XYZ file of C-alpha atoms in Angstrom:
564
model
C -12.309 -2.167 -194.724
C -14.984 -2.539 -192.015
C -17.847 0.056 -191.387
C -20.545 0.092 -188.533
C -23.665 1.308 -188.899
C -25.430 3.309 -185.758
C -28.633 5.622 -184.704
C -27.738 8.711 -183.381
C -29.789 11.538 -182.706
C -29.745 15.328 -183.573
C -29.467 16.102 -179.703
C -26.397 13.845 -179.806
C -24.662 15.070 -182.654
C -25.328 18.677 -182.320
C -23.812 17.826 -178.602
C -20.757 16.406 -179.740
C -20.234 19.230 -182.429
C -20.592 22.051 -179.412
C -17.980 20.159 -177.054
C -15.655 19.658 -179.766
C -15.598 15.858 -179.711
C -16.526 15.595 -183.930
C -14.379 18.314 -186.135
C -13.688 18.201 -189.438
C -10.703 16.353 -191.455
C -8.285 19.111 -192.896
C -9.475 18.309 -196.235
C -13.839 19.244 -195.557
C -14.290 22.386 -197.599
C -16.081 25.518 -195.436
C -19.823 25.838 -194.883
C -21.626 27.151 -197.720
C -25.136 26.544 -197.150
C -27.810 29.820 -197.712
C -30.872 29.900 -195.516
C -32.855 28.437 -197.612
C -31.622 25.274 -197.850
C -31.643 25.367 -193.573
C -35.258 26.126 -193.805
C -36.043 23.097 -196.621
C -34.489 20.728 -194.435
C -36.140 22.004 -191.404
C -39.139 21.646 -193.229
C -38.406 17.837 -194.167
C -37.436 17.009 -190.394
C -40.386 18.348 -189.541
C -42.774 15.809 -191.294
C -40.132 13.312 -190.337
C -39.223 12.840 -194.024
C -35.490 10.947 -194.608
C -32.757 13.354 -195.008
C -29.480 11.229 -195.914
C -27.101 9.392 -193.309
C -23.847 11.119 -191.748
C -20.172 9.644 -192.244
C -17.923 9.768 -189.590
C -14.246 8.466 -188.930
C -13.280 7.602 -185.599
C -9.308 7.083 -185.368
C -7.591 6.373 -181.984
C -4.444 8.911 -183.795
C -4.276 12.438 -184.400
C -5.049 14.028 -188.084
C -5.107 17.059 -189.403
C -8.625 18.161 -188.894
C -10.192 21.606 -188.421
C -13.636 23.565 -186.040
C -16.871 23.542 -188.147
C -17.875 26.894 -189.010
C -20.332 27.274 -185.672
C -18.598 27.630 -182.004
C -16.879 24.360 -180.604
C -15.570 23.442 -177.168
C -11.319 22.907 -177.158
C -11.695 19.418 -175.973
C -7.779 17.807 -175.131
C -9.911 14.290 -175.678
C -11.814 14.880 -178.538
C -11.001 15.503 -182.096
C -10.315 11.950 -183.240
C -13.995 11.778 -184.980
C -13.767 13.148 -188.236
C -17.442 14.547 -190.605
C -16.783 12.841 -193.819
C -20.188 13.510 -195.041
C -23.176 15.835 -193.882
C -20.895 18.877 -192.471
C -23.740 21.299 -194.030
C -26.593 19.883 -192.081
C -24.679 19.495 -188.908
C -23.415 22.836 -189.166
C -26.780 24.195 -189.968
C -28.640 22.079 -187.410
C -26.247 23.211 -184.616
C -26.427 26.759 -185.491
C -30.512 26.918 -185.233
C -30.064 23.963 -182.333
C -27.672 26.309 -180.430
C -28.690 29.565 -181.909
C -25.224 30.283 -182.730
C -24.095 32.181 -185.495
C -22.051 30.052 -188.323
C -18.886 31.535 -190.268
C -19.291 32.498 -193.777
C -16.762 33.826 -195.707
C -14.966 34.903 -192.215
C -18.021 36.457 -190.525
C -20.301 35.652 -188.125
C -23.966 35.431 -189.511
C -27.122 34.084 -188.325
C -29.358 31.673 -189.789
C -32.780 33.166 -189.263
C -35.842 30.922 -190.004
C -39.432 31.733 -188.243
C -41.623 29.221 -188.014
C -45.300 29.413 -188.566
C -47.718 28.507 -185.585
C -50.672 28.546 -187.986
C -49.126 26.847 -190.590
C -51.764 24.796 -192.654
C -51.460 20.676 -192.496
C -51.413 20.054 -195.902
C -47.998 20.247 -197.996
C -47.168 23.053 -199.723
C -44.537 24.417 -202.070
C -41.646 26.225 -200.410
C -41.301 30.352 -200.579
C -38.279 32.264 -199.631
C -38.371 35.751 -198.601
C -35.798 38.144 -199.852
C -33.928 40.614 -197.389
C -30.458 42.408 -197.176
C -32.156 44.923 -200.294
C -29.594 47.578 -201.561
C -30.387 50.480 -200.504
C -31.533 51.961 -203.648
C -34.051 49.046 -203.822
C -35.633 50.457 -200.401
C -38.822 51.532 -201.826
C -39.615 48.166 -203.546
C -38.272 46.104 -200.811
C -41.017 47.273 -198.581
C -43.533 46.886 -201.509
C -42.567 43.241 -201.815
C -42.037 42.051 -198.548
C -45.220 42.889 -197.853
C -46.911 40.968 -201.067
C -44.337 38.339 -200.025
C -45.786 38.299 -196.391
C -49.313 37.993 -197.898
C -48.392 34.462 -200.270
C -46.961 32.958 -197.779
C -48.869 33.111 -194.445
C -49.663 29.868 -195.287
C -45.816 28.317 -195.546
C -44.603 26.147 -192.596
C -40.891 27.861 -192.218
C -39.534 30.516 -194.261
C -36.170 32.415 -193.791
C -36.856 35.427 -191.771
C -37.344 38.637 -193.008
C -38.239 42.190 -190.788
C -41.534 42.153 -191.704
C -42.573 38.663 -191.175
C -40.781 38.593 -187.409
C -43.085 41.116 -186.280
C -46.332 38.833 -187.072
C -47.890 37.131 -183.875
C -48.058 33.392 -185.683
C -44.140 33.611 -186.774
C -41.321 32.926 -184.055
C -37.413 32.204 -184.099
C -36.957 28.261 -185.046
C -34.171 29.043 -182.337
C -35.851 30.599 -179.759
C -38.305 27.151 -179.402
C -34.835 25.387 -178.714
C -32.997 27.547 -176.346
C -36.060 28.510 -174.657
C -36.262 27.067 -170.827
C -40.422 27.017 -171.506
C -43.197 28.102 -173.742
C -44.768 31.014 -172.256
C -42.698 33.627 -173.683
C -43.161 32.431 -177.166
C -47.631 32.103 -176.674
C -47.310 35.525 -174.958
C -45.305 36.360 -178.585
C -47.874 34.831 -180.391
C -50.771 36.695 -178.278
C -51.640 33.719 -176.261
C -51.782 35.095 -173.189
C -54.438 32.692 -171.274
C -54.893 28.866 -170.972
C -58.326 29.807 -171.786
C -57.370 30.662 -175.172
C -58.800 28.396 -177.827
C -55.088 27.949 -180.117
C -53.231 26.938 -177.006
C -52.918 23.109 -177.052
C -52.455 23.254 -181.032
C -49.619 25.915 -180.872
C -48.015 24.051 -177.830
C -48.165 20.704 -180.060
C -46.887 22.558 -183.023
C -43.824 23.913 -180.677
C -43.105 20.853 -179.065
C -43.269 18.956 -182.638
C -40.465 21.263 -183.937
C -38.291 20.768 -180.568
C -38.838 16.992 -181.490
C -36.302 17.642 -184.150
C -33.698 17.332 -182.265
C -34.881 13.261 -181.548
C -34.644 12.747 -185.258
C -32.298 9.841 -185.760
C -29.736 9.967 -188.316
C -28.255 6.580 -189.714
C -24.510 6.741 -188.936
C -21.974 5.410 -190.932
C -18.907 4.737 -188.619
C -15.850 4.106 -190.757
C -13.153 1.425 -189.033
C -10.212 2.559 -186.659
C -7.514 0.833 -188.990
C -7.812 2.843 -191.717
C -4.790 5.365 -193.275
C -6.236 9.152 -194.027
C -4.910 8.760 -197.971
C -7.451 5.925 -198.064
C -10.551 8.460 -196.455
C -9.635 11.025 -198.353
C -10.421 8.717 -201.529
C -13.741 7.325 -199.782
C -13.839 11.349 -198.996
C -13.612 12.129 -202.895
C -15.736 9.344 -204.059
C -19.257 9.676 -201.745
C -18.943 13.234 -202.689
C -18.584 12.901 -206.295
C -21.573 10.618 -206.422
C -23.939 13.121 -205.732
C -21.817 15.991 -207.594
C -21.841 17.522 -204.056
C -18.521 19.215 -204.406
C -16.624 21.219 -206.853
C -13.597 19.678 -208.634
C -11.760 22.364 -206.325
C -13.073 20.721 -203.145
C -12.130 17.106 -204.247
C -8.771 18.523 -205.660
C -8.222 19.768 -202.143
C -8.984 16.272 -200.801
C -6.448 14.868 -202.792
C -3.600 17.422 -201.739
C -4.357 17.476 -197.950
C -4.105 13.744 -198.393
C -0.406 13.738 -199.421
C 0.866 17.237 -198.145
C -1.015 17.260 -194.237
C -1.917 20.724 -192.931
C -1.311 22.323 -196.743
C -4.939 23.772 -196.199
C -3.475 26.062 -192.767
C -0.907 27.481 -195.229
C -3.431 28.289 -197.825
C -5.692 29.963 -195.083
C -2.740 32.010 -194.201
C -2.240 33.151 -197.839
C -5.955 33.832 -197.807
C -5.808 36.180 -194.820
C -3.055 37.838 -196.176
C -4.888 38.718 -199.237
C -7.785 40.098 -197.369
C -5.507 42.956 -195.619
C -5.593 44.161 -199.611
C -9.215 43.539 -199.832
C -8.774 40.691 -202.400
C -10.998 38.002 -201.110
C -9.876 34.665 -203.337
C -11.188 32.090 -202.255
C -9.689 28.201 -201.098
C -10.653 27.276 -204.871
C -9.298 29.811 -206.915
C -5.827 28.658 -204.792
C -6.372 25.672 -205.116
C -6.480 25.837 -209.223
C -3.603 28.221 -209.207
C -1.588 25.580 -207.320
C -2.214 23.021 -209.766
C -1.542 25.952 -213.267
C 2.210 26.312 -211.219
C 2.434 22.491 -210.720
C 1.296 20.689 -214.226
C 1.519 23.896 -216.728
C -2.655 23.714 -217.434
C -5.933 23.771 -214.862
C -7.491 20.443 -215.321
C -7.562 18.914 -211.358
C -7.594 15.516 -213.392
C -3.548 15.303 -212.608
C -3.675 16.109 -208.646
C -3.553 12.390 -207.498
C -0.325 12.219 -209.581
C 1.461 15.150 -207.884
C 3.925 14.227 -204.710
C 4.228 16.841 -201.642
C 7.494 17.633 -203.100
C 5.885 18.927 -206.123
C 2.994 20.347 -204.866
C 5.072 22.738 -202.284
C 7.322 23.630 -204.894
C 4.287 24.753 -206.977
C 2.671 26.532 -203.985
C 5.853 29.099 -203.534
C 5.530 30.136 -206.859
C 1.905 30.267 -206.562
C 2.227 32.526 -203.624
C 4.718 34.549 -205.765
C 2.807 35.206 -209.003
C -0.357 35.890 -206.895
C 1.580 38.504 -205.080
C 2.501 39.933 -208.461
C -1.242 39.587 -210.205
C -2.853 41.627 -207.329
C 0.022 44.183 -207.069
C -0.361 44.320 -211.274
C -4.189 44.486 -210.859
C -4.486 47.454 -207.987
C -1.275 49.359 -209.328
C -1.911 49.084 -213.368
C -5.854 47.945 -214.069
C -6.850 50.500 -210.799
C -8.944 47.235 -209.733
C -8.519 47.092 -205.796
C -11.191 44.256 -205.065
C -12.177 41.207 -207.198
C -15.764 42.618 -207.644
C -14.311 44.722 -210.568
C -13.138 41.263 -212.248
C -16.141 38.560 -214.138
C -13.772 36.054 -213.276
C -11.159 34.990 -210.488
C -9.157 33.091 -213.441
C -7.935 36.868 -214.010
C -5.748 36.074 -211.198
C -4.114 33.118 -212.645
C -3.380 34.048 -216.332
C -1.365 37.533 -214.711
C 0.142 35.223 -212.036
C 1.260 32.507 -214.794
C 2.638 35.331 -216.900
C 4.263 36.961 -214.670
C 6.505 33.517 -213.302
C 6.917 32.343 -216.968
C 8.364 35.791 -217.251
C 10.652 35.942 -214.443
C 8.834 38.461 -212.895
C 10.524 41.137 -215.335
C 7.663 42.609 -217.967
C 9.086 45.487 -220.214
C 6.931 48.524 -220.456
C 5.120 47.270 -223.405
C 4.427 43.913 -221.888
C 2.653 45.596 -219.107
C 0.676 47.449 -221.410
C -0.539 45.324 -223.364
C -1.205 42.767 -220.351
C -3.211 45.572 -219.353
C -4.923 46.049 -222.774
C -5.820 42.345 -222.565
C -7.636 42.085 -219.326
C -9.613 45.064 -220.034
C -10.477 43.534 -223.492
C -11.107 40.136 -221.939
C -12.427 41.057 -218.842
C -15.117 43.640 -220.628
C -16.186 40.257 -222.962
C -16.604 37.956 -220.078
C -13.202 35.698 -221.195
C -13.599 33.459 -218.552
C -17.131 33.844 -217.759
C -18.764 31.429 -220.508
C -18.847 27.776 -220.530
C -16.003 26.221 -220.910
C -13.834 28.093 -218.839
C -11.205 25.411 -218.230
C -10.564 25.460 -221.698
C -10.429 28.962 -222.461
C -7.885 29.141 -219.398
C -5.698 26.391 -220.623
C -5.251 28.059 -224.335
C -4.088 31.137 -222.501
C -1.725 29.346 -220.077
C -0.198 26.977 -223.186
C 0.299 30.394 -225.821
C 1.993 31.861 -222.059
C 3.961 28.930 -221.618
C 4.999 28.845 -225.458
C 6.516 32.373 -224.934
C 3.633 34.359 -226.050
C 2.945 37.641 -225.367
C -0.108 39.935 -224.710
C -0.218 40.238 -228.412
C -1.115 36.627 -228.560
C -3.399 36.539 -225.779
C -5.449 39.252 -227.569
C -5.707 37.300 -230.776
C -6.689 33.902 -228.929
C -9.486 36.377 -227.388
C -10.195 37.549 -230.556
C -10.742 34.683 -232.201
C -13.438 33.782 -229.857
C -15.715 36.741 -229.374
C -14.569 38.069 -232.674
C -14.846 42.361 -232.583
C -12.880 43.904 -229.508
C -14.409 47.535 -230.174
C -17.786 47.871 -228.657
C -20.997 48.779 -230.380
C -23.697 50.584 -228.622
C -25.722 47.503 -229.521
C -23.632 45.447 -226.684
C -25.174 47.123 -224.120
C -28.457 46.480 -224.658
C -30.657 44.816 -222.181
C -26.884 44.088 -220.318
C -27.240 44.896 -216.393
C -25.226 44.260 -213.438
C -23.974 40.676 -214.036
C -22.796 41.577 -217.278
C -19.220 41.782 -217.410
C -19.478 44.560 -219.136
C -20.449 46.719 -216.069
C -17.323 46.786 -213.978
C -15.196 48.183 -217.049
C -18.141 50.444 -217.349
C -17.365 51.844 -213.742
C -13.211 51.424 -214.557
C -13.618 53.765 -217.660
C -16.291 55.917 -215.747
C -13.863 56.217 -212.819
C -11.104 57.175 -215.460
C -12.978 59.712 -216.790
C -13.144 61.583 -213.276
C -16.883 60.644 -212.491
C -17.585 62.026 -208.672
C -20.511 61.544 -206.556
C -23.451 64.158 -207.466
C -22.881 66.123 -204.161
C -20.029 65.520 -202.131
C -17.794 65.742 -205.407
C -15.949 62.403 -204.069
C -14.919 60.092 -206.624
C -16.304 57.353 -207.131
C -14.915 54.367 -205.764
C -14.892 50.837 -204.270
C -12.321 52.139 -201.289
C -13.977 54.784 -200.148
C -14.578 55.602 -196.338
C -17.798 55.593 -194.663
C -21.048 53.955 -195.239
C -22.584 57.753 -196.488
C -19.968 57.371 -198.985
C -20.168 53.613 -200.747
C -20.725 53.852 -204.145
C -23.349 52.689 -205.521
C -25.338 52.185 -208.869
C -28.428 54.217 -209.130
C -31.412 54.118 -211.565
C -30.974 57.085 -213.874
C -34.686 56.535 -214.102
C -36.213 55.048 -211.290
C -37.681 51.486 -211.272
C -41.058 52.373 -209.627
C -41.568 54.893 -212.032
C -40.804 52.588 -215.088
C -42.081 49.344 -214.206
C -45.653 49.336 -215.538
C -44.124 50.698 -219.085
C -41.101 49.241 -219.936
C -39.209 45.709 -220.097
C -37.537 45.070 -216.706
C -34.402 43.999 -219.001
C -34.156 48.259 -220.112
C -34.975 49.237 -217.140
C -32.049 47.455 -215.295
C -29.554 48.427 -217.964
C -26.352 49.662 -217.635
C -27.365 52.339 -219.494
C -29.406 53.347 -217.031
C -26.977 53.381 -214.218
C -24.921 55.934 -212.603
C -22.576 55.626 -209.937
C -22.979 58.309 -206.885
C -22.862 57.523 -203.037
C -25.117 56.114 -200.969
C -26.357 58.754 -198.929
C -26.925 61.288 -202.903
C -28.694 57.832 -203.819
C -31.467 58.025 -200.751
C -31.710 61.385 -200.916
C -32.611 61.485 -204.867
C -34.829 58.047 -204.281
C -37.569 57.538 -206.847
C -36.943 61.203 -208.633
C -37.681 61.890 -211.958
C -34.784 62.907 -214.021
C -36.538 65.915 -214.913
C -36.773 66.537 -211.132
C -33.241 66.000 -210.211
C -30.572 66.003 -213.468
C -30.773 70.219 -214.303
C -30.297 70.962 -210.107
C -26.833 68.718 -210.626
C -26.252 70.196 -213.656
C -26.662 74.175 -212.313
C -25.196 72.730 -208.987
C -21.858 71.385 -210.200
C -21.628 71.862 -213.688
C -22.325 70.087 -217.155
C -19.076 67.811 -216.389
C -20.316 66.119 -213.809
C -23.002 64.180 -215.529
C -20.744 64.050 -218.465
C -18.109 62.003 -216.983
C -20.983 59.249 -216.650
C -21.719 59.631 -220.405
C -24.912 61.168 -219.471
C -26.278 63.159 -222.229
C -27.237 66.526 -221.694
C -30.353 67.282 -223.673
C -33.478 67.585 -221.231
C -35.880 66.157 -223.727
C -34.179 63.044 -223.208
C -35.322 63.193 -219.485
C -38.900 62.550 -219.715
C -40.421 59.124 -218.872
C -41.666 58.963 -222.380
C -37.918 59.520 -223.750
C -36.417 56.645 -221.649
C -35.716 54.165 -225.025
C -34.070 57.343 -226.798
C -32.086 58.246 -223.387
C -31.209 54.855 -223.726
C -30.156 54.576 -226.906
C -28.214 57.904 -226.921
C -26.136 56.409 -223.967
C -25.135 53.387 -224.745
C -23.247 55.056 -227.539
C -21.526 57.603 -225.143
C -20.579 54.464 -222.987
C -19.127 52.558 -226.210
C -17.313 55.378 -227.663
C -16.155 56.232 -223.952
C -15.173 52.195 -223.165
C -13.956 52.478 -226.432
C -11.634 55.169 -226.414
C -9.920 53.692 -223.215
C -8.848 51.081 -224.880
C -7.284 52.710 -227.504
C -5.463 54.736 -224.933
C -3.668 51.699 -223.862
C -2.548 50.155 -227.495
């Protein structure tokens, strides 16, 4: 096999990507790339550091390929040159190039990075600043951004923040490219006269970062003569190297390679899960395709699979997905996949349910219901090992056991399945105990604090979203207490978004009695909030604390029971 080697530029590239001439083979995973890693390699082009090579395929015949996640041309004549390798900093590159937003997760987003015209010449360490705060977090979003703004006034690029884009020195990476001149960004920068004494270093410093765009990459052209089973192997082994990819992306490889276009249907499937606001991603089908095809989840068998197989496999994967998220929204009340501390949820119901026939007595369906609860609350397939954990659930499955089994495997792991109030402490939001929290809390009829709406994750209305709210505020407990308590679940309530701006940085001594009077003792109740006052004092938050995690274990508890 013969391979070329060529200089090409940015410019060039990014021109080829915008009139659709170089796409993507079917088998290139989606852009994934956060800001920061735009503004890092912005940075390193900058100082005209290397930054890898690019590997194309040019074939004179048609293959399944696919648009990069940033606007391309339809071009009848282009097409036949295929990204093997560097589709995140082409994608990136022609986003800021272009300033054209890039598609994540099915939206359009920009990628915001500000450079610095008074950026220091020595090399510093890189600084990104936050943004996108929850709500709740207003207050201390401002207070950091602006400590933020002060460390870093010295940084080259940074992604963009409010804060920082209002600053004279600091202006769009993107609006130096797609600008027809400099004077609008000097007169941004409060240049405003060619008398002015920072004129020829900012308009060096601008024309620097438009030099970018002359940076040449080293090309790798793979030979015309090649078959697409053999790239997608050169595909799977350049990006295993550099453990680039999951084993999900090269997986993918593998089946695109045998079953062409395979990744449109999955797409479809996709979509179709979205209209029921279950967002699973490529991988998670991906894995599920290989459970239905080979019994376990190991990708290590994918290259051994025929199309034949692998379609068969994919109907019944379609199937017992179908099932898990009916099962999931109907029986477990969980109508998104935030509510679950694993996607592997999906496959152990889907795997049960085909194994099954699709026909689960009543007491099958409870207890598969008891189980994900159980495991889901203990983080089953949240841990290390997770491949393993999901294989000795799909082998006792395709054995013939039942939920009864499942719950023992799980129980010989974590060992208790009642909770203690000592679980919850110094868990927070990425625990997986907290969306069984909200489950049980939701059970137990908790509402919003004044619109009486329950709470949750469907609701209508950005006044309405539910979110989790600081029983006692962070700003008022930071100086005294571990950030660990203070972002406890046991110090989180669930109300709407508009009740959360409106009570802010309260005390609960200032706000808990008014809801009380307002709406009655049962409304803080159904969030296992206790109802002594003493408890409410700044100087009570550890015995609040304690006194509610046992509320939430005995209420967690107690819905668990209700389904044995």
């Amino acid at each position: 096999m013969a391979t070329s080697k060529h200089d090409i530029s940015i410019g060039d590239l990014v021109k080829d990507i915008q009139t659709g001439k170089l796409r993507l083979p079917e088998m290139q995973r989606r852009y994934v790339w956060r800001a920061a890693r735009v503004r890092d390699l912005l940075d390193s082009l900058y100082r005209g550091y290397p930054s890898g090579s690019i590997l194309i395929w040019e074939t004179d015949n048609p293959q399944p390929s696919r648009d990069l996640d940033v606007a391309q041309a339809k071009n009848p004549f282009g097409g036949h040159k295929l990204l093997l390798d560097g589709q995140q900093r082409l994608t990136s590159l022609s986003a800021i190039l272009r300033g054209e937003p890039v598609v994540v997760r099915g939206r359009k987003r920009p990628i915001e990075i500000l450079f610095n015209l008074e950026h220091p010449d020595n090399i510093l360490e890189f600084t990104e600043v936050e943004e996108d705060q929850d709500d709740d977090d207003a207050e201390d979003a401002i207070e950091e951004e602006t400590s933020v703004a002060d460390r870093i006034r010295n940084r080259t690029f940074v992604v963009a923040s409010r804060a920082l884009a209002q600053l004279p020195n600091w202006v769009s990476v993107s609006d130096i490219f797609t600008s027809t001149g400099d004077s609008q960004l000097l007169k941004k920068a409060g240049v405003t006269s060619f008398d002015d004494p920072r004129i020829d270093k900012y308009v060096s410093r601008i024309q620097k970062v438009r030099a970018i765009q002359n940076y040449m990459y080293s090309v790798n052209l793979l030979s015309k003569d090649i078959q697409y089973e053999e790239v997608a192997e050169i595909f799977v082994r350049v990006n295993s190297l550099g453990v680039k990819l999951r084993g999900s992306d090269l997986a993918l490889a593998q089946i695109t390679a045998r079953w062409p276009n395979s990744l449109e249907l999955f797409e479809k499937f996709q979509e179709e899960c979205e209209e029921y606001s279950i967002d699973l991603d490529i991988g998670t089908l991906v894995r599920a395709l290989v459970v239905f095809a080979t019994n376990q989840c190991k990708f290590a068998r994918v290259s051994q699979l025929s199309r034949e197989k692998l379609e068969e496999a994919w109907e019944k994967t379609k199937q017992g997905l179908s099932f898990a998220i009916s099962f999931l929204r109907t029986r477990a009340d969980i109508a998104d996949e935030s509510l679950l501390s694993s996607p592997l949820f999906f496959i152990t119901l889907a795997y049960f349910s085909q194994i099954r026939g699709e026909r689960l007595s009543e007491k099958d369906a409870k207890g598969l219901l008891r189980w994900l609860h159980l495991a889901n609350a203990r983080g089953r397939y949240g841990r290390g090992s997770s491949d393993t954990l999901l294989d000795n659930d799909l082998r006792a499955i395709h054995k013939g056991g039942g939920p009864d089994e499942l719950i023992e495997i799980l129980r010989q792991q974590v060992g208790r399945l009642e909770l203690e109030a000592s679980d919850f402490v110094g868990r927070g939001i990425n625990s997986a105990l907290f969306p069984l929290v909200f489950l049980v809390l939701k059970q137990r009829g908790a509402t919003d604090w004044e619109t009486g709406v329950g709470i949750s994750t469907s609701v209508q209305g950005k006044q309405h979203k539910i979110q989790y709210h600081h029983i006692f505020p962070k700003s008022k407990l930071k100086e005294q207490y571990d950030r660990q308590l203070v972002n406890e679940i046991a110090n989180m309530a669930f109300i709407g978004a508009r009740t959360n701006q409106r009570i802010s940085s309260k005390k609960p001594t200032e706000y808990l009695r008014a809801i009380r009077d307002g709406r009655g003792e049962k409304v803080l109740t159904a969030q296992a909030i206790p109802l002594d006052e003493k408890l409410y004092e700044i100087e009570t938050f550890e015995a609040f604390l304690t006194e509610r995690r046992q509320r939430l274990a005995d209420a967690v508890n107690e819905f668990l029971r209700s389904l044995e």
